Amino acid sequence: MYEHDVVVVGAGGAGLRAAIAAQEAGADVAMVSKLHPVRSHTGAAEGGINAALRDADSWQDHAYDTMKGSDYLGDAPAVEALCQESPEEVIRLEHWGMPFSREDDGRVSQRPFGGLSFPRTTYAGAETGHQMLHTMYEQVVKRGITVYDEWHVMDLAVTDEDDPAERTCHGVVAYDIQSGEISGFRAENGVILATGGMGQVFDHTTNAVANTGDGVAMAYRAGVPMEDMEFIQFHPTTLPSTGVLISEGVRGEGGILYNSEGERFMFEHGYANNDGELASRDVVSRAELTEVNEGRGIEDEYVHLDMRHLGEERILDRLENILHLAEDFEGADGLTEPMPVKPGQHYAMGGIETNEFGETVIDGLYAAGECACASVHGANRLGGNALPELIVFGKRAGRHAAGEEMGEAEIETGRSGDWQPADYEFGVEVGETGGSGTAAADGGAVVTDAESVLGGAVDRAQERVDELLSRKGRNHAEIRSAVQETMTGNVNVFREEGRLEETLGDLREAREAYKDVAVSDPSRTFNTDLIHTIETRNILDLAEALTMGALAREEFRGAHWRKEHQERKDQDWLKHTLISWNDGEPELWYKPVVLEGENKTYEPKSRSY
Amino acid sequence: MSTQIPKQTEESTETEAETQPASKGEERRAEKRRRAAERREQRQEEEAEKAAADESTVELKVFRYDPQVEGKQEPRFDTFHVPFTKGMTVLDALMYARDTYDSSLTFRHSCRQAVCGSDAMFVNGGQKLACKTQISDLEEPVRVEPLPHAEVTKDLVVDMEHFYEQMEAVEPYFQTDEYPDGELEEQRQDRANREKIKMSTRCIWCGACMSSCNIAAGDNEYLGPAAINKAYRFAMDEREGEEMKQKRLEIIEQEHGVWRCQTQFSCTEVCPKDIPLTEHIQELKREAVKNNLKFW
Ligand SMILES: Cc1cc2nc3c(=O)[nH]c(=O)nc-3n(C[C@H](O)[C@H](O)[C@H](O)COP(=O)(O)OP(=O)(O)OC[C@H]3O[C@@H](n4cnc5c(N)ncnc54)[C@H](O)[C@@H]3O)c2cc1C
Ligand code: SF4
Ligand code: FES
């Protein structure tokens, strides 16, 4: 067993920032990550970090844009924290040596991004995430923070009181990929989940193969609700064959979208008469798919993104990385031809329910970064708002977990305050199919002492691994691809009731199939078959919650479009979707959105670009 | 050596007998069956196309080794035939082989877009990032091996510990005493200086350069091209100031530092991020000489 004050799970932008903050606050910190830190998917971020750095800009404007972008489903205390603290965090990165692009006067460069009223997206070429990730990892090396890399966290060690709000998290259980050893990591003060996105729930995604939503699924099964899972961002410009992202920076610099008839459809077909290509991402994604569905797509699949008119010099200066990506992954030369693009899964607005300090309803359990839902992004995230979320909320969670006094939170977690149960009947049975996985506690005495909780979690994990390795059964890969296929087919940009229900049925079948899953590689050394099999379980739980939320939300808000419900219904739906696992029976409930900020209340307005 | 050939996948056939759809639910199920049938047809068509054009499979010969598993303790090569699709990379082919034929086939990968640096391998005798290497650019059969000059953990996975140690040996973090006043004040850096360090900051820690380097192979303590490049990145960054630069040059001048490099350019040739490694090393040597002259 390993012991630390704070254990950070995940070493992308959010995890690294959390670890640094916790260490600065005096804690003994360890990071546990299934990938070496520099392999984390934060490294793939291209476009930039939003921060109101300039005199002509203000955090209030940033907050207003973020709220509007969120379609009024962001919680004001979290949104305002993001916008207030992003500038100092960005400058801190600069002080840590991050090589930002520069203006003639030597200051860091900023560019326009979709949905922003000021060009406040601070960038390092088209490789901002790579530079940010490496800069923060350098700080972790400098500080000598312990990193257990290539350790896959399988489960949380949480007490089992009936009410999740009374439970405590004492640590995590992890599997050493290199050696096959399973070990407990005791966290004296707190565990911070920073496990990133869940793009692998879909089959066309900008996310990495490792983005399987593990942290969200672990927290969910331990009793933390998942929040707003139905809100998935589909990025309008991904390469058709691989899902590799072409940054919004291309449109920010002036790139233009054309359909097969050479029309600049964002304007010519009236999707966004003011902002055109730079309208919010959900708007552009729907516009593209509408063009394709109406027969104006190229090869019936994609549209063109043209940046040739920007000229070689500007492209090389600001978007060079895009040229490499288009060339290497689509065989297109961005200097001489338009690039094919289509929408792809990109970002999960929802995730582990937290307050503005990253605390979950379980004592000692925190979450930050893409896996968390504070909520900053509400129904739709603005480009350039995820990277600041990593550093602002990573820092906050790190400090809080290390024991720093931060005051009273304004966002409530768990079933407190004005929560309400949902009255939606799902046509299909959801949840645990029985027989496998994390069954409920046996109803015996509640175990609360840290040692036994952790020990029990380790034993269960060991049993599970032994079982998966020893029995015969089916391979997880077909189950995973069945899930990805139905999710991409039916829970995509356009959603309709019948097909969402069909997906719940498909997921049921996949859950049944998963009961017979087995790992055929018997090795204890670097057994990726085993790791992927464990991840697939997480993908299943997430896909189901996401689809349930999408079915029940009978309105059109932000990224969530419903065929039968073509408008935003503020009367009924200014509320967050929450789904609790409840020992295997997913329960749907709601809580109101918090629109009261520090000095003002954000009034929902119509969202036009 | 085992040779696997793609199996035709048989879809489980649902009953096609159409009853009159009565309820909404049944309507949906009928719709679902219809679409499943469509998908099935499409897939069969694809399979048929594949079979018709048999040359459109790729032959991979992949290194296999597992210290624990009987039959894999002796290194061997396995052959996989993977149906070729346009734009297929070596990584795509490996993933197909793993998910279709042998789930124990092991390699690191994550981002699929040449930025996480997980999947440097030895492909047809050269260090390559698998996700960035098009099958169509390679001679067949495609031979895939783990990076040379590193200890093999299993199949295509090598132990990266030594590489990480060298990277961390050069104080790979920004250091300066000269911060501007004011919390919200950034350090100024002119464009030319940022341009100067730009290429050096692109390193993704893939280890291809180190694996290609003869000197590193012979001298285990040699810092190697990637670590020296990391030092370059800071030494040339004017934000760190002159004093730090002094210290940086001392680090890379150590016994197993820049002077070991014999300018063979192999690292520069294999770097998937096109970092001019040899040039950077040469420039540091010149800087070091200049610096030493100052003190004579
Ligand atoms: C292609 C792309 C471009 C983007 N561009 C931008 C942009 O320009 N601006 C912007 O603001 N946002 C952008 N985003 C969004 C943003 O980059 C991500 O939301 C963010 O980087 C996620 O960071 P993270 O730290 O939460 O997770 P990640 O960086 O994904 O890190 C997750 C970490 O968790 C670890 N982990 C996961 N599961 C386990 C487990 N079971 N056990 C142990 N460890 C585990 C992983 O090893 C990894 O270290 C982009 C996203 C993508 C995909
Ligand atoms: S310098 Fe190039 S080859 Fe070497 S580790 Fe970095 S990216 Fe890889
Ligand atoms: S998979 Fe990330 S670099 Fe190839």
PDB file of C-alpha atoms in Angstrom, chain B residues 68-264:
ATOM      1  CA  GLN B  68       5.739 -14.617 -18.808  1.00  0.00           C
ATOM      2  CA  VAL B  69       3.691 -16.415 -21.364  1.00  0.00           C
ATOM      3  CA  GLU B  70       4.680 -19.819 -22.523  1.00  0.00           C
ATOM      4  CA  GLY B  71       5.382 -19.891 -26.219  1.00  0.00           C
ATOM      5  CA  LYS B  72       6.146 -16.179 -26.280  1.00  0.00           C
ATOM      6  CA  GLN B  73       9.283 -16.215 -24.165  1.00  0.00           C
ATOM      7  CA  GLU B  74      11.278 -16.966 -27.299  1.00  0.00           C
ATOM      8  CA  PRO B  75      10.891 -13.855 -29.482  1.00  0.00           C
ATOM      9  CA  ARG B  76       9.139 -14.565 -32.769  1.00  0.00           C
ATOM     10  CA  PHE B  77       7.340 -12.837 -35.602  1.00  0.00           C
ATOM     11  CA  ASP B  78       3.619 -13.278 -36.222  1.00  0.00           C
ATOM     12  CA  THR B  79       2.040 -12.602 -39.568  1.00  0.00           C
ATOM     13  CA  PHE B  80      -1.263 -10.760 -39.863  1.00  0.00           C
ATOM     14  CA  HIS B  81      -3.254 -10.013 -42.992  1.00  0.00           C
ATOM     15  CA  VAL B  82      -5.207  -6.826 -42.604  1.00  0.00           C
ATOM     16  CA  PRO B  83      -7.677  -5.466 -45.160  1.00  0.00           C
ATOM     17  CA  PHE B  84      -6.265  -2.267 -46.538  1.00  0.00           C
ATOM     18  CA  THR B  85      -8.317   0.920 -46.450  1.00  0.00           C
ATOM     19  CA  LYS B  86      -7.350   4.270 -47.893  1.00  0.00           C
ATOM     20  CA  GLY B  87      -5.345   6.349 -45.477  1.00  0.00           C
ATOM     21  CA  MET B  88      -4.530   3.374 -43.248  1.00  0.00           C
ATOM     22  CA  THR B  89      -1.609   3.919 -40.903  1.00  0.00           C
ATOM     23  CA  VAL B  90       0.621   1.316 -39.288  1.00  0.00           C
ATOM     24  CA  LEU B  91      -1.232   1.995 -36.039  1.00  0.00           C
ATOM     25  CA  ASP B  92      -4.612   1.405 -37.711  1.00  0.00           C
ATOM     26  CA  ALA B  93      -3.338  -1.898 -39.065  1.00  0.00           C
ATOM     27  CA  LEU B  94      -2.028  -2.982 -35.665  1.00  0.00           C
ATOM     28  CA  MET B  95      -5.295  -2.060 -33.972  1.00  0.00           C
ATOM     29  CA  TYR B  96      -7.222  -4.009 -36.572  1.00  0.00           C
ATOM     30  CA  ALA B  97      -5.009  -7.032 -36.073  1.00  0.00           C
ATOM     31  CA  ARG B  98      -5.398  -6.821 -32.318  1.00  0.00           C
ATOM     32  CA  ASP B  99      -9.150  -6.289 -32.266  1.00  0.00           C
ATOM     33  CA  THR B 100      -9.832  -8.902 -34.924  1.00  0.00           C
ATOM     34  CA  TYR B 101      -7.265 -11.682 -34.565  1.00  0.00           C
ATOM     35  CA  ASP B 102      -5.250 -11.523 -31.386  1.00  0.00           C
ATOM     36  CA  SER B 103      -6.238  -9.375 -28.435  1.00  0.00           C
ATOM     37  CA  SER B 104      -2.912 -10.009 -26.749  1.00  0.00           C
ATOM     38  CA  LEU B 105      -1.013  -8.055 -29.388  1.00  0.00           C
ATOM     39  CA  THR B 106       0.474  -5.249 -27.308  1.00  0.00           C
ATOM     40  CA  PHE B 107       1.648  -1.734 -28.173  1.00  0.00           C
ATOM     41  CA  ARG B 108       1.311   1.720 -26.654  1.00  0.00           C
ATOM     42  CA  HIS B 109      -0.893   4.262 -28.371  1.00  0.00           C
ATOM     43  CA  SER B 110      -3.326   6.941 -27.388  1.00  0.00           C
ATOM     44  CA  CYS B 111      -3.813  10.161 -29.345  1.00  0.00           C
ATOM     45  CA  ARG B 112      -3.685   8.735 -32.908  1.00  0.00           C
ATOM     46  CA  GLN B 113      -2.414  12.105 -34.069  1.00  0.00           C
ATOM     47  CA  ALA B 114       1.310  12.284 -33.493  1.00  0.00           C
ATOM     48  CA  VAL B 115       1.218  14.261 -30.302  1.00  0.00           C
ATOM     49  CA  CYS B 116       1.332  11.847 -27.359  1.00  0.00           C
ATOM     50  CA  GLY B 117       4.539  10.167 -28.494  1.00  0.00           C
ATOM     51  CA  SER B 118       3.463   6.698 -27.354  1.00  0.00           C
ATOM     52  CA  ASP B 119       3.915   4.687 -30.504  1.00  0.00           C
ATOM     53  CA  ALA B 120       7.430   5.045 -31.822  1.00  0.00           C
ATOM     54  CA  MET B 121       8.395   1.684 -33.317  1.00  0.00           C
ATOM     55  CA  PHE B 122      10.856   0.124 -35.711  1.00  0.00           C
ATOM     56  CA  VAL B 123       8.985  -0.150 -38.981  1.00  0.00           C
ATOM     57  CA  ASN B 124      10.734  -1.718 -41.965  1.00  0.00           C
ATOM     58  CA  GLY B 125      14.047  -0.934 -40.357  1.00  0.00           C
ATOM     59  CA  GLY B 126      13.425   2.676 -39.338  1.00  0.00           C
ATOM     60  CA  GLN B 127      12.186   4.490 -36.243  1.00  0.00           C
ATOM     61  CA  LYS B 128       8.660   5.738 -36.980  1.00  0.00           C
ATOM     62  CA  LEU B 129       5.557   6.896 -35.186  1.00  0.00           C
ATOM     63  CA  ALA B 130       3.049   4.207 -36.104  1.00  0.00           C
ATOM     64  CA  CYS B 131       0.098   6.611 -36.173  1.00  0.00           C
ATOM     65  CA  LYS B 132       1.852   8.914 -38.602  1.00  0.00           C
ATOM     66  CA  THR B 133       3.138   6.294 -41.001  1.00  0.00           C
ATOM     67  CA  GLN B 134       0.972   5.470 -43.988  1.00  0.00           C
ATOM     68  CA  ILE B 135       0.885   1.823 -44.999  1.00  0.00           C
ATOM     69  CA  SER B 136       0.800   2.916 -48.642  1.00  0.00           C
ATOM     70  CA  ASP B 137       4.277   4.399 -48.259  1.00  0.00           C
ATOM     71  CA  LEU B 138       5.784   1.108 -47.120  1.00  0.00           C
ATOM     72  CA  GLU B 139       7.100  -1.993 -48.824  1.00  0.00           C
ATOM     73  CA  GLU B 140       5.331  -5.223 -48.000  1.00  0.00           C
ATOM     74  CA  PRO B 141       5.441  -7.215 -45.870  1.00  0.00           C
ATOM     75  CA  VAL B 142       5.530  -4.487 -43.260  1.00  0.00           C
ATOM     76  CA  ARG B 143       7.889  -5.489 -40.497  1.00  0.00           C
ATOM     77  CA  VAL B 144       7.045  -3.993 -37.114  1.00  0.00           C
ATOM     78  CA  GLU B 145       9.458  -4.288 -34.215  1.00  0.00           C
ATOM     79  CA  PRO B 146       9.990  -2.523 -30.906  1.00  0.00           C
ATOM     80  CA  LEU B 147      12.452   0.377 -30.766  1.00  0.00           C
ATOM     81  CA  PRO B 148      16.014  -0.930 -30.902  1.00  0.00           C
ATOM     82  CA  HIS B 149      18.472  -0.207 -28.087  1.00  0.00           C
ATOM     83  CA  ALA B 150      15.791  -0.329 -25.442  1.00  0.00           C
ATOM     84  CA  GLU B 151      14.696  -3.221 -23.301  1.00  0.00           C
ATOM     85  CA  VAL B 152      11.582  -4.921 -24.608  1.00  0.00           C
ATOM     86  CA  THR B 153       8.807  -5.196 -22.044  1.00  0.00           C
ATOM     87  CA  LYS B 154       6.400  -7.087 -24.267  1.00  0.00           C
ATOM     88  CA  ASP B 155       5.698  -7.257 -28.004  1.00  0.00           C
ATOM     89  CA  LEU B 156       6.156  -3.678 -29.243  1.00  0.00           C
ATOM     90  CA  VAL B 157       6.375  -2.077 -25.815  1.00  0.00           C
ATOM     91  CA  VAL B 158       9.810  -1.015 -24.588  1.00  0.00           C
ATOM     92  CA  ASP B 159      10.947   0.228 -21.212  1.00  0.00           C
ATOM     93  CA  MET B 160      11.116   4.050 -21.447  1.00  0.00           C
ATOM     94  CA  GLU B 161      12.574   4.601 -17.979  1.00  0.00           C
ATOM     95  CA  HIS B 162      16.102   5.302 -19.173  1.00  0.00           C
ATOM     96  CA  PHE B 163      14.825   7.800 -21.728  1.00  0.00           C
ATOM     97  CA  TYR B 164      12.800   9.628 -19.072  1.00  0.00           C
ATOM     98  CA  GLU B 165      15.794   9.727 -16.749  1.00  0.00           C
ATOM     99  CA  GLN B 166      17.929  11.379 -19.385  1.00  0.00           C
ATOM    100  CA  MET B 167      15.183  13.896 -20.141  1.00  0.00           C
ATOM    101  CA  GLU B 168      14.945  14.776 -16.493  1.00  0.00           C
ATOM    102  CA  ALA B 169      18.703  15.024 -16.037  1.00  0.00           C
ATOM    103  CA  VAL B 170      18.976  18.397 -17.752  1.00  0.00           C
ATOM    104  CA  GLU B 171      16.878  20.406 -15.283  1.00  0.00           C
ATOM    105  CA  PRO B 172      14.058  20.453 -17.792  1.00  0.00           C
ATOM    106  CA  TYR B 173      12.106  23.321 -16.312  1.00  0.00           C
ATOM    107  CA  PHE B 174      12.063  27.053 -16.776  1.00  0.00           C
ATOM    108  CA  GLN B 175      14.158  29.025 -14.303  1.00  0.00           C
ATOM    109  CA  THR B 176      14.617  32.733 -13.942  1.00  0.00           C
ATOM    110  CA  ASP B 177      14.959  35.336 -11.231  1.00  0.00           C
ATOM    111  CA  GLU B 178      13.812  38.201 -13.333  1.00  0.00           C
ATOM    112  CA  TYR B 179      10.048  38.261 -13.201  1.00  0.00           C
ATOM    113  CA  PRO B 180       8.274  41.470 -14.143  1.00  0.00           C
ATOM    114  CA  ASP B 181       6.437  43.348 -11.406  1.00  0.00           C
ATOM    115  CA  GLY B 182       2.762  42.747 -11.115  1.00  0.00           C
ATOM    116  CA  GLU B 183       0.957  39.436 -11.036  1.00  0.00           C
ATOM    117  CA  LEU B 184      -0.710  39.952 -14.356  1.00  0.00           C
ATOM    118  CA  GLU B 185       2.406  41.079 -16.157  1.00  0.00           C
ATOM    119  CA  GLU B 186       3.925  38.627 -18.599  1.00  0.00           C
ATOM    120  CA  GLN B 187       7.598  38.431 -19.419  1.00  0.00           C
ATOM    121  CA  ARG B 188       8.289  39.969 -22.792  1.00  0.00           C
ATOM    122  CA  GLN B 189       9.762  37.815 -25.496  1.00  0.00           C
ATOM    123  CA  ASP B 190      10.363  38.991 -29.006  1.00  0.00           C
ATOM    124  CA  ARG B 191       9.001  37.051 -31.912  1.00  0.00           C
ATOM    125  CA  ALA B 192      12.432  36.148 -33.186  1.00  0.00           C
ATOM    126  CA  ASN B 193      13.344  34.502 -29.918  1.00  0.00           C
ATOM    127  CA  ARG B 194      10.121  32.568 -29.711  1.00  0.00           C
ATOM    128  CA  GLU B 195      10.717  31.496 -33.323  1.00  0.00           C
ATOM    129  CA  LYS B 196      14.206  30.382 -32.375  1.00  0.00           C
ATOM    130  CA  ILE B 197      13.014  27.967 -29.706  1.00  0.00           C
ATOM    131  CA  LYS B 198       9.825  26.927 -31.489  1.00  0.00           C
ATOM    132  CA  MET B 199      11.047  23.740 -33.109  1.00  0.00           C
ATOM    133  CA  SER B 200      12.806  22.600 -29.957  1.00  0.00           C
ATOM    134  CA  THR B 201       9.569  22.863 -27.960  1.00  0.00           C
ATOM    135  CA  ARG B 202       7.769  20.428 -30.237  1.00  0.00           C
ATOM    136  CA  CYS B 203       9.370  17.293 -28.787  1.00  0.00           C
ATOM    137  CA  ILE B 204       6.805  14.650 -27.817  1.00  0.00           C
ATOM    138  CA  TRP B 205       9.211  12.384 -25.908  1.00  0.00           C
ATOM    139  CA  CYS B 206       8.735   9.507 -28.321  1.00  0.00           C
ATOM    140  CA  GLY B 207      12.297   8.229 -28.006  1.00  0.00           C
ATOM    141  CA  ALA B 208      12.809   7.618 -31.725  1.00  0.00           C
ATOM    142  CA  CYS B 209      15.947   9.778 -31.832  1.00  0.00           C
ATOM    143  CA  MET B 210      17.566   8.066 -28.876  1.00  0.00           C
ATOM    144  CA  SER B 211      16.865   4.678 -30.385  1.00  0.00           C
ATOM    145  CA  SER B 212      18.463   5.671 -33.674  1.00  0.00           C
ATOM    146  CA  CYS B 213      21.623   7.030 -32.104  1.00  0.00           C
ATOM    147  CA  ASN B 214      24.804   4.936 -32.277  1.00  0.00           C
ATOM    148  CA  ILE B 215      26.499   6.911 -29.576  1.00  0.00           C
ATOM    149  CA  ALA B 216      23.622   6.431 -27.159  1.00  0.00           C
ATOM    150  CA  ALA B 217      23.703   2.733 -27.933  1.00  0.00           C
ATOM    151  CA  GLY B 218      27.363   2.569 -26.940  1.00  0.00           C
ATOM    152  CA  ASP B 219      27.309   5.005 -24.017  1.00  0.00           C
ATOM    153  CA  ASN B 220      24.397   4.451 -21.728  1.00  0.00           C
ATOM    154  CA  GLU B 221      25.041   7.675 -19.913  1.00  0.00           C
ATOM    155  CA  TYR B 222      25.022   9.865 -23.002  1.00  0.00           C
ATOM    156  CA  LEU B 223      22.214  12.397 -22.538  1.00  0.00           C
ATOM    157  CA  GLY B 224      21.018  11.752 -26.056  1.00  0.00           C
ATOM    158  CA  PRO B 225      19.483  14.037 -28.652  1.00  0.00           C
ATOM    159  CA  ALA B 226      16.100  14.613 -27.017  1.00  0.00           C
ATOM    160  CA  ALA B 227      17.498  15.660 -23.648  1.00  0.00           C
ATOM    161  CA  ILE B 228      20.077  17.913 -25.266  1.00  0.00           C
ATOM    162  CA  ASN B 229      17.301  19.418 -27.354  1.00  0.00           C
ATOM    163  CA  LYS B 230      15.368  20.050 -24.161  1.00  0.00           C
ATOM    164  CA  ALA B 231      18.387  21.845 -22.739  1.00  0.00           C
ATOM    165  CA  TYR B 232      18.632  23.838 -25.956  1.00  0.00           C
ATOM    166  CA  ARG B 233      15.010  24.873 -25.579  1.00  0.00           C
ATOM    167  CA  PHE B 234      15.823  26.580 -22.277  1.00  0.00           C
ATOM    168  CA  ALA B 235      19.349  27.758 -23.040  1.00  0.00           C
ATOM    169  CA  MET B 236      18.112  29.675 -26.061  1.00  0.00           C
ATOM    170  CA  ASP B 237      15.064  31.112 -24.337  1.00  0.00           C
ATOM    171  CA  GLU B 238      16.083  34.692 -23.551  1.00  0.00           C
ATOM    172  CA  ARG B 239      13.491  34.895 -20.802  1.00  0.00           C
ATOM    173  CA  GLU B 240      15.750  32.806 -18.584  1.00  0.00           C
ATOM    174  CA  GLY B 241      18.531  35.380 -18.653  1.00  0.00           C
ATOM    175  CA  GLU B 242      22.310  35.155 -19.135  1.00  0.00           C
ATOM    176  CA  GLU B 243      23.197  33.603 -15.824  1.00  0.00           C
ATOM    177  CA  MET B 244      20.931  30.649 -16.320  1.00  0.00           C
ATOM    178  CA  LYS B 245      22.281  30.180 -19.806  1.00  0.00           C
ATOM    179  CA  GLN B 246      25.747  29.773 -18.297  1.00  0.00           C
ATOM    180  CA  LYS B 247      24.425  27.035 -16.061  1.00  0.00           C
ATOM    181  CA  ARG B 248      22.596  25.356 -18.942  1.00  0.00           C
ATOM    182  CA  LEU B 249      25.780  25.235 -20.979  1.00  0.00           C
ATOM    183  CA  GLU B 250      27.615  23.636 -18.082  1.00  0.00           C
ATOM    184  CA  ILE B 251      25.010  20.912 -17.889  1.00  0.00           C
ATOM    185  CA  ILE B 252      25.263  19.976 -21.541  1.00  0.00           C
ATOM    186  CA  GLU B 253      29.038  20.182 -21.517  1.00  0.00           C
ATOM    187  CA  GLN B 254      29.374  17.399 -18.980  1.00  0.00           C
ATOM    188  CA  GLU B 255      31.253  14.247 -19.887  1.00  0.00           C
ATOM    189  CA  HIS B 256      28.234  12.547 -21.428  1.00  0.00           C
ATOM    190  CA  GLY B 257      26.856  15.685 -23.015  1.00  0.00           C
ATOM    191  CA  VAL B 258      27.115  17.428 -26.380  1.00  0.00           C
ATOM    192  CA  TRP B 259      30.729  16.517 -27.106  1.00  0.00           C
ATOM    193  CA  ARG B 260      29.783  12.892 -27.538  1.00  0.00           C
ATOM    194  CA  CYS B 261      27.694  13.665 -30.585  1.00  0.00           C
ATOM    195  CA  GLN B 262      29.479  12.723 -33.793  1.00  0.00           C
ATOM    196  CA  THR B 263      27.090  14.523 -36.108  1.00  0.00           C
ATOM    197  CA  GLN B 264      25.670  11.460 -37.789  1.00  0.00           C
TER     198      GLN B 264
END
